[in-house]
Short mmCIF file of C-alpha atoms and ligand atoms in Angstrom, two decimals:
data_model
loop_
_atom_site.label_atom_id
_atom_site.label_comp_id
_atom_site.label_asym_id
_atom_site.label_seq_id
_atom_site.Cartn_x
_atom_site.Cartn_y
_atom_site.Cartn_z
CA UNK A 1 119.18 141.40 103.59
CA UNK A 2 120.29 144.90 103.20
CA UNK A 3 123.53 146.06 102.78
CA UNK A 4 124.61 149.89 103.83
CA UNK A 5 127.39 151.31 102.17
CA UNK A 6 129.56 154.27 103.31
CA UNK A 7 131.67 156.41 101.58
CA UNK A 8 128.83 155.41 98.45
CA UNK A 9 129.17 158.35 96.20
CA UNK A 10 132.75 158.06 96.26
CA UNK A 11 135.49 156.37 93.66
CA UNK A 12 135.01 152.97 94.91
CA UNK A 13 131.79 153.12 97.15
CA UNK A 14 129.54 154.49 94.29
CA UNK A 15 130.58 151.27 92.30
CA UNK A 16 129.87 148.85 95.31
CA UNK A 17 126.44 150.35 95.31
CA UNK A 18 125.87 149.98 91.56
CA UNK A 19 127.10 146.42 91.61
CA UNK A 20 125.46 145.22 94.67
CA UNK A 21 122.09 147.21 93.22
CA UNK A 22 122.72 145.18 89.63
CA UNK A 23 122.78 142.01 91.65
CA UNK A 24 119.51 142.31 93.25
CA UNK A 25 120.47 143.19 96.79
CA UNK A 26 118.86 145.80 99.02
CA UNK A 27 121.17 148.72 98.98
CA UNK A 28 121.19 151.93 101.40
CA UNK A 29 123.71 154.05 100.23
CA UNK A 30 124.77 156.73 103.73
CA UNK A 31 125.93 160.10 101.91
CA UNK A 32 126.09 163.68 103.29
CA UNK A 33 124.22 165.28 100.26
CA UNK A 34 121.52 162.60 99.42
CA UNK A 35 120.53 165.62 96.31
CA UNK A 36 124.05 165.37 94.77
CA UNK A 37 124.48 161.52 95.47
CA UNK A 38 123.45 160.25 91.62
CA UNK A 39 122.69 156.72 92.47
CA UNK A 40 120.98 154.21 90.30
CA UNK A 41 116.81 154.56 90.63
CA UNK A 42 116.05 152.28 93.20
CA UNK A 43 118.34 152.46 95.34
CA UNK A 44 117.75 153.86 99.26
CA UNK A 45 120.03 156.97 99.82
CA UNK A 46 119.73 158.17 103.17
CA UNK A 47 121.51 161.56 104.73
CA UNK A 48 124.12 160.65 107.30
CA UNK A 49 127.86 159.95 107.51
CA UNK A 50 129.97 157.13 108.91
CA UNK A 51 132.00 159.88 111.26
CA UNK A 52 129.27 160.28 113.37
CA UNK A 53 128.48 156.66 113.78
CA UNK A 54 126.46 157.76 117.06
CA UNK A 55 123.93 159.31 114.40
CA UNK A 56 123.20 155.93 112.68
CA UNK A 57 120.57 154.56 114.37
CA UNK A 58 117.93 154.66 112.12
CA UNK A 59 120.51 154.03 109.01
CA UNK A 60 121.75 150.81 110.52
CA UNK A 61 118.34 149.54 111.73
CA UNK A 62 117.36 146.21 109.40
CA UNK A 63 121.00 146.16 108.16
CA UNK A 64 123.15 142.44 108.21
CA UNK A 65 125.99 143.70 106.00
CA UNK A 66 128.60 147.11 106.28
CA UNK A 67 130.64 148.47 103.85
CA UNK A 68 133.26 150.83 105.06
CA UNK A 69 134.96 153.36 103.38
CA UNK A 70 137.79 154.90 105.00
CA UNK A 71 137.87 158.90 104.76
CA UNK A 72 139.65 161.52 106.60
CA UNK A 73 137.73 161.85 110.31
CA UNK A 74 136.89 158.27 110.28
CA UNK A 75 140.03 156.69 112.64
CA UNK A 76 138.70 158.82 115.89
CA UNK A 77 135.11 157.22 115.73
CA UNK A 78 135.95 153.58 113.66
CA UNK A 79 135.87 151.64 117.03
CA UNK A 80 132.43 153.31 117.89
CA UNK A 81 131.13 152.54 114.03
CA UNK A 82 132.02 148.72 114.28
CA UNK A 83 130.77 148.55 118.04
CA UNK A 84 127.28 150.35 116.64
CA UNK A 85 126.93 148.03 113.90
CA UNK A 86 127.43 144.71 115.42
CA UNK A 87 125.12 145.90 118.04
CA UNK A 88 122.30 146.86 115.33
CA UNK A 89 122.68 143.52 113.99
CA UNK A 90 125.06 143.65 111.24
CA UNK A 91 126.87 140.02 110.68
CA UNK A 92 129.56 140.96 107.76
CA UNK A 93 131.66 143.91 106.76
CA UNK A 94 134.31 144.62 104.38
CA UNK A 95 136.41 147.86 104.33
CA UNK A 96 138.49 149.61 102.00
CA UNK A 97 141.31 150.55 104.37
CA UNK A 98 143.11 153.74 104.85
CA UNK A 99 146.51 152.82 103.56
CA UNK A 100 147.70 150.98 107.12
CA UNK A 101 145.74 149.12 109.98
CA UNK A 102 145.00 152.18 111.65
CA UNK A 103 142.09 151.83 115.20
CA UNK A 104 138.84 151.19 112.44
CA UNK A 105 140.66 148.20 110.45
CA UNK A 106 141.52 146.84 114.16
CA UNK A 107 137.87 147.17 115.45
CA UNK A 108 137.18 145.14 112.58
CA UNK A 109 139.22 142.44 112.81
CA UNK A 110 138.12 141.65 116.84
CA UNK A 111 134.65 142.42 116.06
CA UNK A 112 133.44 138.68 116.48
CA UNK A 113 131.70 139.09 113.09
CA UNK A 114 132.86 138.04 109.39
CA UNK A 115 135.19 140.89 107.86
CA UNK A 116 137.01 141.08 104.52
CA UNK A 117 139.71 144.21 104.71
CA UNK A 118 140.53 145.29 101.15
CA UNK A 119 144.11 147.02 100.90
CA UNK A 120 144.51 148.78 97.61
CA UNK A 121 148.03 150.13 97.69
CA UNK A 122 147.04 152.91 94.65
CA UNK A 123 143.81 153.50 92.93
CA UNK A 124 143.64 154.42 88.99
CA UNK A 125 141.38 157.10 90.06
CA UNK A 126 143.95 159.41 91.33
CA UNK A 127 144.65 159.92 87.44
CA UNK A 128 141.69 162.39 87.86
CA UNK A 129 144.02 164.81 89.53
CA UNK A 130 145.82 165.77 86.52
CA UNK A 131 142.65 166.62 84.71
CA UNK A 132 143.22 170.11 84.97
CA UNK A 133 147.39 170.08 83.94
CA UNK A 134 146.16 168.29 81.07
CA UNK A 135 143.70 170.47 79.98
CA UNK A 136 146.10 173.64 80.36
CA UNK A 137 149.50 172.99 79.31
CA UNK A 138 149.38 169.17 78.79
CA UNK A 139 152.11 168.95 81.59
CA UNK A 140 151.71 166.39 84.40
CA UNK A 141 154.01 167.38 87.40
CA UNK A 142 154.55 164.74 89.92
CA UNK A 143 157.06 164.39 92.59
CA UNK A 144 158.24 161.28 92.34
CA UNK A 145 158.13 158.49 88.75
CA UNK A 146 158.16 156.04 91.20
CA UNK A 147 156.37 152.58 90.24
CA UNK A 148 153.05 151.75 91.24
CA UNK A 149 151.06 148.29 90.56
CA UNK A 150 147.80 150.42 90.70
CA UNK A 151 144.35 148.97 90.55
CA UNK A 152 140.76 149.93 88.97
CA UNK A 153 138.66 151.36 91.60
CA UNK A 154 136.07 148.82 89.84
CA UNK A 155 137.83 145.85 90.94
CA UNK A 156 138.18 147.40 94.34
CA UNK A 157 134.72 147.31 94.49
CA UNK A 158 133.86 143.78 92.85
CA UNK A 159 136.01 142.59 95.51
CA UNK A 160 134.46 144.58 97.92
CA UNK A 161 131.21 142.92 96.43
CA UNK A 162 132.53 139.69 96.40
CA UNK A 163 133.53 139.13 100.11
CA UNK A 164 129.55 140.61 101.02
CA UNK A 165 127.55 138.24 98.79
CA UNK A 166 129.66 135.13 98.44
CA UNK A 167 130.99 133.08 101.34
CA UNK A 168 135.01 131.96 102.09
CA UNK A 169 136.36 135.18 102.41
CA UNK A 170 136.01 136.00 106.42
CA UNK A 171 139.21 137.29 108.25
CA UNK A 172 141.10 137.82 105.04
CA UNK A 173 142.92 141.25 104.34
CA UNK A 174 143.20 140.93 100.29
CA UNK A 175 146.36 143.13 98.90
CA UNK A 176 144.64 144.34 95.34
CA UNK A 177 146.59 145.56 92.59
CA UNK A 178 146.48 146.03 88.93
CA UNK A 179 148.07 143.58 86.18
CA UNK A 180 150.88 145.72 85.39
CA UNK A 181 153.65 148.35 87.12
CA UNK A 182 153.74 151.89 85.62
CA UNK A 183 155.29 155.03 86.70
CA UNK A 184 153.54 158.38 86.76
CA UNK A 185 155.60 158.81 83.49
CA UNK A 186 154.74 155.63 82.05
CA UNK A 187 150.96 156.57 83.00
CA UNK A 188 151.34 159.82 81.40
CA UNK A 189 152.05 158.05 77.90
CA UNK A 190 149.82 155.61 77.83
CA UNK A 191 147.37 158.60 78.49
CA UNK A 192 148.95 160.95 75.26
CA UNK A 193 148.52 157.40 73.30
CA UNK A 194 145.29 156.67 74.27
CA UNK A 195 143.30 160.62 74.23
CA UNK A 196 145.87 161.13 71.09
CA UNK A 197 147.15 164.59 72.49
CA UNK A 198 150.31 165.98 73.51
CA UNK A 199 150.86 165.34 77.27
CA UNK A 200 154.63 165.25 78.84
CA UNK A 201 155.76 164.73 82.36
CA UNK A 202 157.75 166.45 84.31
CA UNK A 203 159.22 166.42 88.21
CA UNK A 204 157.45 168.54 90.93
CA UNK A 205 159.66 169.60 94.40
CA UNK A 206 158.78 167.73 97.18
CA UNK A 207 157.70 170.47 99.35
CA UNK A 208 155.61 171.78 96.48
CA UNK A 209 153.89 168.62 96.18
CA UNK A 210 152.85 169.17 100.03
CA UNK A 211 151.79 172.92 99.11
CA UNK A 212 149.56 171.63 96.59
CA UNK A 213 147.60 168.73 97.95
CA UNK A 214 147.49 171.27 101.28
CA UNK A 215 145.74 173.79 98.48
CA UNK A 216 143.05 171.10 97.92
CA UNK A 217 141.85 171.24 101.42
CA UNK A 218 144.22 168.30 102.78
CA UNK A 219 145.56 168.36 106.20
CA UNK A 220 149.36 169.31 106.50
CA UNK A 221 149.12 165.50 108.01
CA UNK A 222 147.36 163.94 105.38
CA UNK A 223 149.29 165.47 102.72
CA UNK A 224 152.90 164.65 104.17
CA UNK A 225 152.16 161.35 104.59
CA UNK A 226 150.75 161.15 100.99
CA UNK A 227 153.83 162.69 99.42
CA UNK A 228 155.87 160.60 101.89
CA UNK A 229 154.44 157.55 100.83
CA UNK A 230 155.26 158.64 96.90
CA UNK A 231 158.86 159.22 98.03
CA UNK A 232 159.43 156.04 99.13
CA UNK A 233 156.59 153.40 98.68
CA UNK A 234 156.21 150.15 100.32
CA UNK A 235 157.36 147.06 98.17
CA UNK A 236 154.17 145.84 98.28
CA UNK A 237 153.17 149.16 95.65
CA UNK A 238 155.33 147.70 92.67
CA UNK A 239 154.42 143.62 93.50
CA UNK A 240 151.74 142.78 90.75
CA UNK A 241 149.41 140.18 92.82
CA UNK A 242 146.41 138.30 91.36
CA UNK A 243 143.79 138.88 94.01
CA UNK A 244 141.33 140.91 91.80
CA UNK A 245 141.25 137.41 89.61
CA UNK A 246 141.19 135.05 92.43
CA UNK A 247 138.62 136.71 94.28
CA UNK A 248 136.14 137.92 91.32
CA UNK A 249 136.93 135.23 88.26
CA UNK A 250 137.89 138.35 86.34
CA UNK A 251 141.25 139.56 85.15
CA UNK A 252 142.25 143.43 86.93
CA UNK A 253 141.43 145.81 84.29
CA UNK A 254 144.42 147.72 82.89
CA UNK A 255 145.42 151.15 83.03
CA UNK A 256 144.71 151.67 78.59
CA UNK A 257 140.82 150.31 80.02
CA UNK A 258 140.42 152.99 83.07
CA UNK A 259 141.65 156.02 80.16
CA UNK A 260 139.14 154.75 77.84
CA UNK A 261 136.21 154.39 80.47
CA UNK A 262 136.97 158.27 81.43
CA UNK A 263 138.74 159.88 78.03
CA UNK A 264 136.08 162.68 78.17
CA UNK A 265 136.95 163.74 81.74
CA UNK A 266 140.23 164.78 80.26
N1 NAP B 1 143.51 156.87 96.44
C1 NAP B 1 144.36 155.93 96.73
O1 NAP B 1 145.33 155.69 96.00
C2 NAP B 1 144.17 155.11 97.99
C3 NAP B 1 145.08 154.10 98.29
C4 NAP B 1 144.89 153.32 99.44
C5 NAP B 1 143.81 153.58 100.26
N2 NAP B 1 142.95 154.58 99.93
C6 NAP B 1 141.82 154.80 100.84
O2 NAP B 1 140.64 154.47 100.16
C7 NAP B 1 139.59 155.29 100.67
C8 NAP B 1 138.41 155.27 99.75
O3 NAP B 1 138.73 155.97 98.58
P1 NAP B 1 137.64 156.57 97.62
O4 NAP B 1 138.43 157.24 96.55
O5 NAP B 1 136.65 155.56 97.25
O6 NAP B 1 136.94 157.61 98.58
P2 NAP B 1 136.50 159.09 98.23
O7 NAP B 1 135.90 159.10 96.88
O8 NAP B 1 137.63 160.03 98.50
O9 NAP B 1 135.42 159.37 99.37
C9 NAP B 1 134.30 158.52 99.52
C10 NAP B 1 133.14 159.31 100.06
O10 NAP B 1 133.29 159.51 101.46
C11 NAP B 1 132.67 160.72 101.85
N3 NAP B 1 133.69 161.52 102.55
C12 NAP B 1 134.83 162.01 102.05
N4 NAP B 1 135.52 162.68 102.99
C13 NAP B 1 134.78 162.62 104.11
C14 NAP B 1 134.95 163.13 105.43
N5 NAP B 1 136.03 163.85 105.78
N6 NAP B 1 133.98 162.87 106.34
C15 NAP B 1 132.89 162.14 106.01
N7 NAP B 1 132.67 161.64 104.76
C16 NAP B 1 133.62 161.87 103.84
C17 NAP B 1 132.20 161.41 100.58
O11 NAP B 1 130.81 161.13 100.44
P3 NAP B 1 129.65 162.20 100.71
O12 NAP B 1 130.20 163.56 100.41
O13 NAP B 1 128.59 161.76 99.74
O14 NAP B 1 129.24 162.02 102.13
C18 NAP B 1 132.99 160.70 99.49
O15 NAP B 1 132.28 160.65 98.26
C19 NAP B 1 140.30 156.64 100.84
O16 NAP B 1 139.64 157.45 101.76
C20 NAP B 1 141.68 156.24 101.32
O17 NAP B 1 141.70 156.24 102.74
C21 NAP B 1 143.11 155.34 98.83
#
């Protein structure tokens, strides 16, 4: 069996391909760089991208499992990636989704084949964005200290891992948090705690929030929806659930864990 992940050298794909790879499975890992991709030994990277699914013939050929990782450029061309891969053989796929059941996530679900679709409401990872605050003035500025259940981009992908290998988890779309609620605030200390530095929060306009995600190369789209989203999140943000544990026998890792795992980053 081999499974081909998208999206693999990113947050959550790069762990699906490490997990799958420590479990014994064939792995083909699609990436746009292969030479910057940093995957374990072993495992097949090949050049290519989910967003031009009508250039995945020979990535898809022998494959019987999908992982799909939503990205920016993927909703015009989803229906055309599921239609490709069920055609090429492949009999199970999970997906990360893009934040809503957008055309992809649909495609999916009336594929005719066994899908899992995972629906992180916020990952742990975005933390990573404040690297550079933090090592200037030690000031986080954020919008909105609105409060956010958010999950371990590790247990994103053990789910993820989960639903491919092991059987009972067809036609389910799994909410995944974290085990606790914290605000960007709340986030912020547990970070000053943790590193043992000097790091305060403070509130950023909205409109300058826009500005600046726009600055990173984000659509004017992408990023109002983002900061929209902040501004007033969906209940389902804040509502601790125990998929994560239900799914993978293993408790969701906290936020103190992630800042450990990646307390030379900052
Ligand atoms: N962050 C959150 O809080 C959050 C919450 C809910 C849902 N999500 C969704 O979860 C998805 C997965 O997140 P992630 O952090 O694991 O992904 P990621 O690290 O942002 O991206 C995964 C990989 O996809 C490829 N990629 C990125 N942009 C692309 C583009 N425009 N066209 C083609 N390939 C592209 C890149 O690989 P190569 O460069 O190697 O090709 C990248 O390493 C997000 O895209 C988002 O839709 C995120």
């Amino acid at each position: 069996m081999t499974v081909l992940v998208t999206g693999a050298t990113g947050n959550t794909g790069r762990r699906v391909v490490a997990e799958l790879h420590r479990r014994g499975e064939r792995v083909r890992a699609l990436t746009r760089n292969p030479a910057g991709a940093r995957l374990p030994a072993g495992v097949e990277v090949v050049e290519g991208t989910h967003t031009a699914p009508e250039t995945l013939t020979e990535a898809l050929e022998g494959v019987t499992r999908l992982h799909i990782t939503a990205t920016a450029g993927l909703a015009d061309v989803g229906t055309e990636l599921v239609n490709r891969a069920v055609d090429a053989g492949v009999r199970r796929m999970t997906m990360v989704w893009g934040g809503y059941v957008g055309p992809t996530e649909q495609a999916m679900a009336e594929s005719g084949v066994e899908w899992t679709r995972l629906e992180p409401q916020e990952f742990m990872s975005n933390t990573l964005t404040w690297i550079d605050a933090i090592r200037s003035d030690g000031v986080v500025r954020e919008p909105y200290d609105f409060p956010s259940a958010l999950v371990h981009e590790a247990d994103i992908a053990a789910v993820a891992v989960t639903a491919l290998l092991e059987d009972g988890h067809s036609g389910q779309a799994y909410d995944l948090t974290g085990p606790e609620v914290l605000t960007p605030r709340q986030r912020v200390a547990v970070l000053a705690k943790t590193l043992g530095r000097d790091i305060t929060f403070a509130e950023l306009p909205h409109e300058a929030a826009i500005d600046r995600l726009m600055a990173t190369g984000v659509s004017r789209e992408d990023a109002e929806y983002v900061i929209g989203w902040y501004a007033d999140p969906p209940a389902e943000a804040s509502t601790v659930v125990g998929t994560v544990e239900k799914v993978t026998g293993r408790p969701a890792r906290t936020f103190a864990q992630w800042v450990t795992e990646h307390a030379d980053r900052f």
